[in-house]
Amino acid sequence: MEGAPGAIGVVRTGGLGSLVTVAYEVIGGTATPSGVGGDYQLANGTLTLAVGTSTLTLSVPPTSDSTYEHEETVIIRLFNPSAGVVGAPDTTTLTI
């Protein structure tokens, strides 16, 4: 049985006058990616912060199954912003 979704907050600092995108990818952890026997549902992708938006949440929903499992981790990296730079650290570890 899987737990609650994990989530990371992405915060943009500086000007809010333009749309900004930033790519994200799963780069490791102890959880198994989606698919048969997978622990979570998240594909690599891009987050978009609209004009005037300073924060955004990326949710990592667990895959529902009937098998009890201990907490596991997912490591996510942010990279390739359309403007500015990704601050340090550029990775985070979620527990699901």
mmCIF file of N, CA, C and O in Angstrom:
data_model
loop_
_atom_site.group_PDB
_atom_site.id
_atom_site.type_symbol
_atom_site.label_atom_id
_atom_site.label_comp_id
_atom_site.label_asym_id
_atom_site.label_seq_id
_atom_site.Cartn_x
_atom_site.Cartn_y
_atom_site.Cartn_z
ATOM 1 N N MET A 1 0.851 -1.158 0.000
ATOM 2 C CA MET A 1 0.000 0.000 0.000
ATOM 3 C C MET A 1 0.897 1.220 0.000
ATOM 4 O O MET A 1 1.807 1.326 0.789
ATOM 5 N N GLU A 2 0.614 2.103 -0.879
ATOM 6 C CA GLU A 2 1.445 3.285 -1.019
ATOM 7 C C GLU A 2 0.895 4.422 -0.181
ATOM 8 O O GLU A 2 -0.278 4.470 0.150
ATOM 9 N N GLY A 3 1.770 5.372 0.160
ATOM 10 C CA GLY A 3 1.400 6.503 0.992
ATOM 11 C C GLY A 3 0.894 7.679 0.186
ATOM 12 O O GLY A 3 0.491 7.560 -0.961
ATOM 13 N N ALA A 4 0.960 8.819 0.818
ATOM 14 C CA ALA A 4 0.500 10.062 0.201
ATOM 15 C C ALA A 4 1.501 10.512 -0.862
ATOM 16 O O ALA A 4 2.673 10.149 -0.824
ATOM 17 N N PRO A 5 1.031 11.333 -1.805
ATOM 18 C CA PRO A 5 1.950 11.839 -2.824
ATOM 19 C C PRO A 5 3.059 12.674 -2.202
ATOM 20 O O PRO A 5 2.850 13.361 -1.206
ATOM 21 N N GLY A 6 4.223 12.603 -2.791
ATOM 22 C CA GLY A 6 5.297 13.512 -2.427
ATOM 23 C C GLY A 6 5.166 14.749 -3.295
ATOM 24 O O GLY A 6 4.555 14.706 -4.361
ATOM 25 N N ALA A 7 5.716 15.857 -2.863
ATOM 26 C CA ALA A 7 5.636 17.080 -3.655
ATOM 27 C C ALA A 7 6.850 17.946 -3.370
ATOM 28 O O ALA A 7 7.380 17.949 -2.263
ATOM 29 N N ILE A 8 7.285 18.666 -4.397
ATOM 30 C CA ILE A 8 8.341 19.650 -4.209
ATOM 31 C C ILE A 8 7.808 21.009 -4.639
ATOM 32 O O ILE A 8 7.015 21.115 -5.567
ATOM 33 N N GLY A 9 8.236 22.014 -3.931
ATOM 34 C CA GLY A 9 7.881 23.378 -4.300
ATOM 35 C C GLY A 9 9.012 23.995 -5.096
ATOM 36 O O GLY A 9 10.182 23.868 -4.736
ATOM 37 N N VAL A 10 8.662 24.640 -6.190
ATOM 38 C CA VAL A 10 9.630 25.344 -7.015
ATOM 39 C C VAL A 10 9.349 26.827 -6.838
ATOM 40 O O VAL A 10 8.207 27.268 -7.017
ATOM 41 N N VAL A 11 10.370 27.588 -6.466
ATOM 42 C CA VAL A 11 10.203 29.012 -6.189
ATOM 43 C C VAL A 11 11.067 29.818 -7.143
ATOM 44 O O VAL A 11 12.264 29.550 -7.282
ATOM 45 N N ARG A 12 10.440 30.803 -7.780
ATOM 46 C CA ARG A 12 11.177 31.707 -8.660
ATOM 47 C C ARG A 12 11.431 33.003 -7.904
ATOM 48 O O ARG A 12 10.525 33.561 -7.297
ATOM 49 N N THR A 13 12.664 33.460 -7.935
ATOM 50 C CA THR A 13 12.997 34.738 -7.308
ATOM 51 C C THR A 13 13.364 35.727 -8.404
ATOM 52 O O THR A 13 13.687 35.340 -9.525
ATOM 53 N N GLY A 14 13.317 36.980 -8.072
ATOM 54 C CA GLY A 14 13.617 38.006 -9.063
ATOM 55 C C GLY A 14 12.351 38.441 -9.774
ATOM 56 O O GLY A 14 11.253 38.350 -9.233
ATOM 57 N N GLY A 15 12.490 38.860 -11.003
ATOM 58 C CA GLY A 15 11.356 39.384 -11.766
ATOM 59 C C GLY A 15 10.315 38.332 -12.092
ATOM 60 O O GLY A 15 10.624 37.167 -12.311
ATOM 61 N N LEU A 16 9.062 38.784 -12.097
ATOM 62 C CA LEU A 16 7.942 37.896 -12.416
ATOM 63 C C LEU A 16 7.266 38.303 -13.719
ATOM 64 O O LEU A 16 6.166 37.865 -14.023
ATOM 65 N N GLY A 17 7.949 39.132 -14.512
ATOM 66 C CA GLY A 17 7.321 39.718 -15.693
ATOM 67 C C GLY A 17 7.331 38.868 -16.939
ATOM 68 O O GLY A 17 6.824 39.308 -17.972
ATOM 69 N N SER A 18 7.889 37.675 -16.884
ATOM 70 C CA SER A 18 7.895 36.827 -18.079
ATOM 71 C C SER A 18 7.645 35.368 -17.700
ATOM 72 O O SER A 18 7.877 34.961 -16.572
ATOM 73 N N LEU A 19 7.197 34.622 -18.675
ATOM 74 C CA LEU A 19 6.996 33.188 -18.510
ATOM 75 C C LEU A 19 8.365 32.515 -18.430
ATOM 76 O O LEU A 19 9.282 32.878 -19.170
ATOM 77 N N VAL A 20 8.515 31.557 -17.521
ATOM 78 C CA VAL A 20 9.775 30.825 -17.375
ATOM 79 C C VAL A 20 9.460 29.332 -17.324
ATOM 80 O O VAL A 20 8.503 28.914 -16.674
ATOM 81 N N THR A 21 10.261 28.540 -18.005
ATOM 82 C CA THR A 21 10.134 27.083 -17.931
ATOM 83 C C THR A 21 11.416 26.504 -17.339
ATOM 84 O O THR A 21 12.492 27.093 -17.451
ATOM 85 N N VAL A 22 11.275 25.357 -16.709
ATOM 86 C CA VAL A 22 12.435 24.629 -16.185
ATOM 87 C C VAL A 22 12.146 23.137 -16.333
ATOM 88 O O VAL A 22 11.043 22.673 -16.067
ATOM 89 N N ALA A 23 13.128 22.412 -16.813
ATOM 90 C CA ALA A 23 12.977 20.966 -17.007
ATOM 91 C C ALA A 23 13.227 20.241 -15.683
ATOM 92 O O ALA A 23 13.940 20.739 -14.812
ATOM 93 N N TYR A 24 12.604 19.062 -15.541
ATOM 94 C CA TYR A 24 12.859 18.209 -14.380
ATOM 95 C C TYR A 24 12.997 16.766 -14.843
ATOM 96 O O TYR A 24 12.459 16.374 -15.877
ATOM 97 N N GLU A 25 13.771 16.009 -14.066
ATOM 98 C CA GLU A 25 13.939 14.593 -14.364
ATOM 99 C C GLU A 25 14.183 13.827 -13.079
ATOM 100 O O GLU A 25 14.707 14.371 -12.114
ATOM 101 N N VAL A 26 13.763 12.570 -13.088
ATOM 102 C CA VAL A 26 14.050 11.670 -11.979
ATOM 103 C C VAL A 26 15.431 11.087 -12.237
ATOM 104 O O VAL A 26 15.687 10.535 -13.307
ATOM 105 N N ILE A 27 16.333 11.228 -11.252
ATOM 106 C CA ILE A 27 17.701 10.753 -11.463
ATOM 107 C C ILE A 27 18.091 9.629 -10.513
ATOM 108 O O ILE A 27 19.240 9.194 -10.512
ATOM 109 N N GLY A 28 17.157 9.151 -9.700
ATOM 110 C CA GLY A 28 17.504 8.048 -8.814
ATOM 111 C C GLY A 28 16.537 7.915 -7.665
ATOM 112 O O GLY A 28 15.422 8.426 -7.694
ATOM 113 N N GLY A 29 17.003 7.224 -6.639
ATOM 114 C CA GLY A 29 16.191 6.948 -5.467
ATOM 115 C C GLY A 29 15.962 5.463 -5.328
ATOM 116 O O GLY A 29 16.357 4.661 -6.177
ATOM 117 N N THR A 30 15.291 5.092 -4.241
ATOM 118 C CA THR A 30 15.038 3.679 -3.985
ATOM 119 C C THR A 30 13.707 3.203 -4.551
ATOM 120 O O THR A 30 13.471 2.007 -4.639
ATOM 121 N N ALA A 31 12.817 4.128 -4.912
ATOM 122 C CA ALA A 31 11.519 3.755 -5.484
ATOM 123 C C ALA A 31 11.681 3.351 -6.946
ATOM 124 O O ALA A 31 12.561 3.845 -7.654
ATOM 125 N N THR A 32 10.811 2.455 -7.396
ATOM 126 C CA THR A 32 10.815 1.971 -8.772
ATOM 127 C C THR A 32 9.908 2.861 -9.622
ATOM 128 O O THR A 32 8.787 3.147 -9.219
ATOM 129 N N PRO A 33 10.379 3.302 -10.814
ATOM 130 C CA PRO A 33 9.538 4.140 -11.670
ATOM 131 C C PRO A 33 8.249 3.439 -12.092
ATOM 132 O O PRO A 33 8.115 2.221 -11.956
ATOM 133 N N SER A 34 7.313 4.232 -12.644
ATOM 134 C CA SER A 34 6.025 3.693 -13.063
ATOM 135 C C SER A 34 6.200 2.544 -14.049
ATOM 136 O O SER A 34 7.218 2.417 -14.702
ATOM 137 N N GLY A 35 5.185 1.740 -14.149
ATOM 138 C CA GLY A 35 5.217 0.533 -14.965
ATOM 139 C C GLY A 35 4.862 -0.634 -14.073
ATOM 140 O O GLY A 35 4.439 -0.468 -12.934
ATOM 141 N N VAL A 36 5.048 -1.824 -14.561
ATOM 142 C CA VAL A 36 4.726 -3.014 -13.777
ATOM 143 C C VAL A 36 5.600 -3.031 -12.529
ATOM 144 O O VAL A 36 6.822 -2.984 -12.612
ATOM 145 N N GLY A 37 4.977 -3.054 -11.362
ATOM 146 C CA GLY A 37 5.696 -3.050 -10.110
ATOM 147 C C GLY A 37 6.237 -1.695 -9.696
ATOM 148 O O GLY A 37 6.972 -1.582 -8.726
ATOM 149 N N GLY A 38 5.870 -0.657 -10.428
ATOM 150 C CA GLY A 38 6.369 0.682 -10.131
ATOM 151 C C GLY A 38 5.769 1.259 -8.862
ATOM 152 O O GLY A 38 4.689 0.873 -8.427
ATOM 153 N N ASP A 39 6.501 2.196 -8.260
ATOM 154 C CA ASP A 39 6.079 2.816 -7.003
ATOM 155 C C ASP A 39 5.485 4.205 -7.173
ATOM 156 O O ASP A 39 4.818 4.713 -6.277
ATOM 157 N N TYR A 40 5.764 4.883 -8.281
ATOM 158 C CA TYR A 40 5.271 6.245 -8.465
ATOM 159 C C TYR A 40 4.993 6.519 -9.935
ATOM 160 O O TYR A 40 5.450 5.802 -10.819
ATOM 161 N N GLN A 41 4.234 7.596 -10.167
ATOM 162 C CA GLN A 41 3.835 7.980 -11.517
ATOM 163 C C GLN A 41 4.386 9.367 -11.811
ATOM 164 O O GLN A 41 3.778 10.369 -11.437
ATOM 165 N N LEU A 42 5.518 9.433 -12.448
ATOM 166 C CA LEU A 42 6.102 10.717 -12.831
ATOM 167 C C LEU A 42 7.044 10.487 -13.988
ATOM 168 O O LEU A 42 7.988 9.704 -13.886
ATOM 169 N N ALA A 43 6.777 11.177 -15.092
ATOM 170 C CA ALA A 43 7.682 11.140 -16.232
ATOM 171 C C ALA A 43 8.495 12.429 -16.226
ATOM 172 O O ALA A 43 8.074 13.440 -15.661
ATOM 173 N N ASN A 44 9.672 12.397 -16.819
ATOM 174 C CA ASN A 44 10.445 13.617 -16.955
ATOM 175 C C ASN A 44 9.617 14.628 -17.730
ATOM 176 O O ASN A 44 8.797 14.266 -18.567
ATOM 177 N N GLY A 45 9.822 15.919 -17.452
ATOM 178 C CA GLY A 45 9.012 16.914 -18.129
ATOM 179 C C GLY A 45 9.502 18.327 -17.892
ATOM 180 O O GLY A 45 10.652 18.561 -17.533
ATOM 181 N N THR A 46 8.581 19.274 -18.084
ATOM 182 C CA THR A 46 8.880 20.696 -17.965
ATOM 183 C C THR A 46 7.816 21.374 -17.118
ATOM 184 O O THR A 46 6.621 21.132 -17.305
ATOM 185 N N LEU A 47 8.264 22.204 -16.198
ATOM 186 C CA LEU A 47 7.359 23.035 -15.405
ATOM 187 C C LEU A 47 7.307 24.413 -16.034
ATOM 188 O O LEU A 47 8.324 24.925 -16.510
ATOM 189 N N THR A 48 6.137 25.036 -16.026
ATOM 190 C CA THR A 48 5.973 26.375 -16.573
ATOM 191 C C THR A 48 5.463 27.303 -15.500
ATOM 192 O O THR A 48 4.410 27.059 -14.900
ATOM 193 N N LEU A 49 6.222 28.367 -15.240
ATOM 194 C CA LEU A 49 5.806 29.408 -14.307
ATOM 195 C C LEU A 49 5.317 30.582 -15.145
ATOM 196 O O LEU A 49 6.103 31.219 -15.863
ATOM 197 N N ALA A 50 4.021 30.842 -15.091
ATOM 198 C CA ALA A 50 3.410 31.898 -15.883
ATOM 199 C C ALA A 50 3.843 33.277 -15.373
ATOM 200 O O ALA A 50 4.378 33.415 -14.274
ATOM 201 N N VAL A 51 3.592 34.294 -16.166
ATOM 202 C CA VAL A 51 3.856 35.671 -15.756
ATOM 203 C C VAL A 51 3.170 35.919 -14.417
ATOM 204 O O VAL A 51 2.003 35.549 -14.230
ATOM 205 N N GLY A 52 3.897 36.483 -13.468
ATOM 206 C CA GLY A 52 3.343 36.777 -12.158
ATOM 207 C C GLY A 52 3.352 35.617 -11.178
ATOM 208 O O GLY A 52 3.010 35.783 -10.019
ATOM 209 N N THR A 53 3.744 34.426 -11.619
ATOM 210 C CA THR A 53 3.756 33.242 -10.755
ATOM 211 C C THR A 53 5.140 33.063 -10.143
ATOM 212 O O THR A 53 6.132 32.988 -10.864
ATOM 213 N N SER A 54 5.179 32.982 -8.805
ATOM 214 C CA SER A 54 6.473 32.828 -8.143
ATOM 215 C C SER A 54 6.690 31.422 -7.594
ATOM 216 O O SER A 54 7.825 31.045 -7.318
ATOM 217 N N THR A 55 5.630 30.629 -7.423
ATOM 218 C CA THR A 55 5.784 29.273 -6.893
ATOM 219 C C THR A 55 4.929 28.289 -7.681
ATOM 220 O O THR A 55 3.899 28.639 -8.236
ATOM 221 N N LEU A 56 5.394 27.059 -7.693
ATOM 222 C CA LEU A 56 4.698 25.977 -8.377
ATOM 223 C C LEU A 56 5.013 24.691 -7.623
ATOM 224 O O LEU A 56 6.089 24.556 -7.048
ATOM 225 N N THR A 57 4.093 23.750 -7.624
ATOM 226 C CA THR A 57 4.298 22.476 -6.937
ATOM 227 C C THR A 57 4.329 21.343 -7.948
ATOM 228 O O THR A 57 3.463 21.250 -8.813
ATOM 229 N N LEU A 58 5.338 20.489 -7.829
ATOM 230 C CA LEU A 58 5.439 19.276 -8.635
ATOM 231 C C LEU A 58 5.065 18.109 -7.739
ATOM 232 O O LEU A 58 5.724 17.860 -6.734
ATOM 233 N N SER A 59 3.990 17.416 -8.084
ATOM 234 C CA SER A 59 3.505 16.300 -7.283
ATOM 235 C C SER A 59 4.004 14.980 -7.854
ATOM 236 O O SER A 59 4.092 14.812 -9.066
ATOM 237 N N VAL A 60 4.324 14.060 -6.955
ATOM 238 C CA VAL A 60 4.773 12.716 -7.347
ATOM 239 C C VAL A 60 3.796 11.714 -6.742
ATOM 240 O O VAL A 60 3.958 11.278 -5.604
ATOM 241 N N PRO A 61 2.735 11.363 -7.500
ATOM 242 C CA PRO A 61 1.746 10.432 -6.951
ATOM 243 C C PRO A 61 2.271 8.999 -6.906
ATOM 244 O O PRO A 61 2.869 8.525 -7.865
ATOM 245 N N PRO A 62 2.052 8.323 -5.777
ATOM 246 C CA PRO A 62 2.454 6.917 -5.698
ATOM 247 C C PRO A 62 1.513 6.041 -6.511
ATOM 248 O O PRO A 62 0.351 6.380 -6.711
ATOM 249 N N THR A 63 2.018 4.929 -6.986
ATOM 250 C CA THR A 63 1.193 3.944 -7.671
ATOM 251 C C THR A 63 0.451 3.142 -6.610
ATOM 252 O O THR A 63 1.049 2.689 -5.639
ATOM 253 N N SER A 64 -0.834 2.995 -6.802
ATOM 254 C CA SER A 64 -1.648 2.288 -5.815
ATOM 255 C C SER A 64 -1.533 0.781 -6.027
ATOM 256 O O SER A 64 -1.700 0.279 -7.134
ATOM 257 N N ASP A 65 -1.206 0.086 -4.953
ATOM 258 C CA ASP A 65 -1.202 -1.374 -4.999
ATOM 259 C C ASP A 65 -1.525 -1.901 -3.606
ATOM 260 O O ASP A 65 -1.689 -1.133 -2.667
ATOM 261 N N SER A 66 -1.615 -3.189 -3.470
ATOM 262 C CA SER A 66 -2.013 -3.767 -2.186
ATOM 263 C C SER A 66 -0.827 -4.328 -1.397
ATOM 264 O O SER A 66 -1.011 -4.941 -0.358
ATOM 265 N N THR A 67 0.373 -4.109 -1.885
ATOM 266 C CA THR A 67 1.567 -4.621 -1.220
ATOM 267 C C THR A 67 2.101 -3.586 -0.241
ATOM 268 O O THR A 67 2.330 -2.439 -0.614
ATOM 269 N N TYR A 68 2.327 -4.004 1.017
ATOM 270 C CA TYR A 68 2.912 -3.088 1.989
ATOM 271 C C TYR A 68 4.381 -2.878 1.649
ATOM 272 O O TYR A 68 5.102 -3.824 1.362
ATOM 273 N N GLU A 69 4.798 -1.611 1.662
ATOM 274 C CA GLU A 69 6.199 -1.289 1.433
ATOM 275 C C GLU A 69 6.623 -0.216 2.422
ATOM 276 O O GLU A 69 5.819 0.621 2.810
ATOM 277 N N HIS A 70 7.875 -0.231 2.785
ATOM 278 C CA HIS A 70 8.430 0.838 3.602
ATOM 279 C C HIS A 70 8.575 2.082 2.735
ATOM 280 O O HIS A 70 8.483 2.019 1.511
ATOM 281 N N GLU A 71 8.829 3.211 3.375
ATOM 282 C CA GLU A 71 9.038 4.441 2.631
ATOM 283 C C GLU A 71 10.208 4.275 1.663
ATOM 284 O O GLU A 71 11.181 3.593 1.966
ATOM 285 N N GLU A 72 10.060 4.904 0.508
ATOM 286 C CA GLU A 72 11.101 4.866 -0.508
ATOM 287 C C GLU A 72 11.348 6.286 -0.995
ATOM 288 O O GLU A 72 10.563 7.182 -0.726
ATOM 289 N N THR A 73 12.429 6.477 -1.732
ATOM 290 C CA THR A 73 12.792 7.820 -2.158
ATOM 291 C C THR A 73 12.783 7.969 -3.671
ATOM 292 O O THR A 73 12.943 6.995 -4.415
ATOM 293 N N VAL A 74 12.589 9.221 -4.096
ATOM 294 C CA VAL A 74 12.677 9.620 -5.497
ATOM 295 C C VAL A 74 13.547 10.875 -5.517
ATOM 296 O O VAL A 74 13.269 11.828 -4.782
ATOM 297 N N ILE A 75 14.584 10.883 -6.342
ATOM 298 C CA ILE A 75 15.454 12.057 -6.451
ATOM 299 C C ILE A 75 15.132 12.769 -7.763
ATOM 300 O O ILE A 75 15.158 12.154 -8.838
ATOM 301 N N ILE A 76 14.815 14.065 -7.656
ATOM 302 C CA ILE A 76 14.416 14.867 -8.815
ATOM 303 C C ILE A 76 15.407 16.008 -9.001
ATOM 304 O O ILE A 76 15.810 16.659 -8.030
ATOM 305 N N ARG A 77 15.771 16.241 -10.245
ATOM 306 C CA ARG A 77 16.704 17.329 -10.582
ATOM 307 C C ARG A 77 16.003 18.352 -11.454
ATOM 308 O O ARG A 77 15.268 17.990 -12.383
ATOM 309 N N LEU A 78 16.205 19.632 -11.166
ATOM 310 C CA LEU A 78 15.744 20.729 -12.012
ATOM 311 C C LEU A 78 16.927 21.203 -12.853
ATOM 312 O O LEU A 78 18.045 21.304 -12.360
ATOM 313 N N PHE A 79 16.660 21.529 -14.140
ATOM 314 C CA PHE A 79 17.739 21.975 -15.021
ATOM 315 C C PHE A 79 17.163 22.718 -16.216
ATOM 316 O O PHE A 79 15.953 22.708 -16.452
ATOM 317 N N ASN A 80 18.030 23.365 -16.959
ATOM 318 C CA ASN A 80 17.700 24.014 -18.228
ATOM 319 C C ASN A 80 16.555 25.034 -18.119
ATOM 320 O O ASN A 80 15.579 24.944 -18.855
ATOM 321 N N PRO A 81 16.684 26.035 -17.247
ATOM 322 C CA PRO A 81 15.655 27.066 -17.186
ATOM 323 C C PRO A 81 15.684 27.929 -18.448
ATOM 324 O O PRO A 81 16.752 28.128 -19.041
ATOM 325 N N SER A 82 14.528 28.429 -18.855
ATOM 326 C CA SER A 82 14.475 29.275 -20.050
ATOM 327 C C SER A 82 15.020 30.670 -19.776
ATOM 328 O O SER A 82 15.352 31.400 -20.705
ATOM 329 N N ALA A 83 15.121 31.046 -18.512
ATOM 330 C CA ALA A 83 15.707 32.328 -18.122
ATOM 331 C C ALA A 83 16.316 32.153 -16.740
ATOM 332 O O ALA A 83 15.825 31.367 -15.935
ATOM 333 N N GLY A 84 17.383 32.853 -16.461
ATOM 334 C CA GLY A 84 18.000 32.771 -15.149
ATOM 335 C C GLY A 84 18.751 31.471 -14.956
ATOM 336 O O GLY A 84 19.175 30.820 -15.912
ATOM 337 N N VAL A 85 18.910 31.097 -13.690
ATOM 338 C CA VAL A 85 19.638 29.881 -13.342
ATOM 339 C C VAL A 85 18.855 29.099 -12.296
ATOM 340 O O VAL A 85 18.038 29.663 -11.572
ATOM 341 N N VAL A 86 19.106 27.809 -12.227
ATOM 342 C CA VAL A 86 18.550 26.987 -11.152
ATOM 343 C C VAL A 86 19.478 27.144 -9.959
ATOM 344 O O VAL A 86 20.685 26.942 -10.067
ATOM 345 N N GLY A 87 18.914 27.522 -8.820
ATOM 346 C CA GLY A 87 19.718 27.717 -7.622
ATOM 347 C C GLY A 87 20.188 26.398 -7.042
ATOM 348 O O GLY A 87 19.754 25.316 -7.448
ATOM 349 N N ALA A 88 21.082 26.510 -6.092
ATOM 350 C CA ALA A 88 21.590 25.320 -5.418
ATOM 351 C C ALA A 88 20.744 25.033 -4.194
ATOM 352 O O ALA A 88 20.318 25.962 -3.516
ATOM 353 N N PRO A 89 20.442 23.817 -3.903
ATOM 354 C CA PRO A 89 20.787 22.637 -4.708
ATOM 355 C C PRO A 89 19.817 22.489 -5.869
ATOM 356 O O PRO A 89 18.680 22.957 -5.810
ATOM 357 N N ASP A 90 20.249 21.827 -6.919
ATOM 358 C CA ASP A 90 19.365 21.615 -8.068
ATOM 359 C C ASP A 90 18.665 20.261 -8.018
ATOM 360 O O ASP A 90 17.948 19.891 -8.937
ATOM 361 N N THR A 91 18.878 19.500 -6.927
ATOM 362 C CA THR A 91 18.189 18.226 -6.733
ATOM 363 C C THR A 91 17.490 18.222 -5.389
ATOM 364 O O THR A 91 17.850 18.966 -4.471
ATOM 365 N N THR A 92 16.491 17.370 -5.283
ATOM 366 C CA THR A 92 15.818 17.158 -4.005
ATOM 367 C C THR A 92 15.417 15.695 -3.900
ATOM 368 O O THR A 92 15.198 15.041 -4.924
ATOM 369 N N THR A 93 15.351 15.198 -2.692
ATOM 370 C CA THR A 93 14.941 13.813 -2.446
ATOM 371 C C THR A 93 13.595 13.807 -1.760
ATOM 372 O O THR A 93 13.436 14.411 -0.698
ATOM 373 N N LEU A 94 12.624 13.161 -2.377
ATOM 374 C CA LEU A 94 11.279 13.012 -1.816
ATOM 375 C C LEU A 94 11.129 11.639 -1.207
ATOM 376 O O LEU A 94 11.668 10.666 -1.733
ATOM 377 N N THR A 95 10.381 11.549 -0.146
ATOM 378 C CA THR A 95 10.039 10.269 0.443
ATOM 379 C C THR A 95 8.575 9.982 0.157
ATOM 380 O O THR A 95 7.717 10.832 0.416
ATOM 381 N N ILE A 96 8.304 8.822 -0.430
ATOM 382 C CA ILE A 96 6.915 8.445 -0.734
ATOM 383 C C ILE A 96 6.580 7.146 -0.027
ATOM 384 O O ILE A 96 7.443 6.408 0.372
#
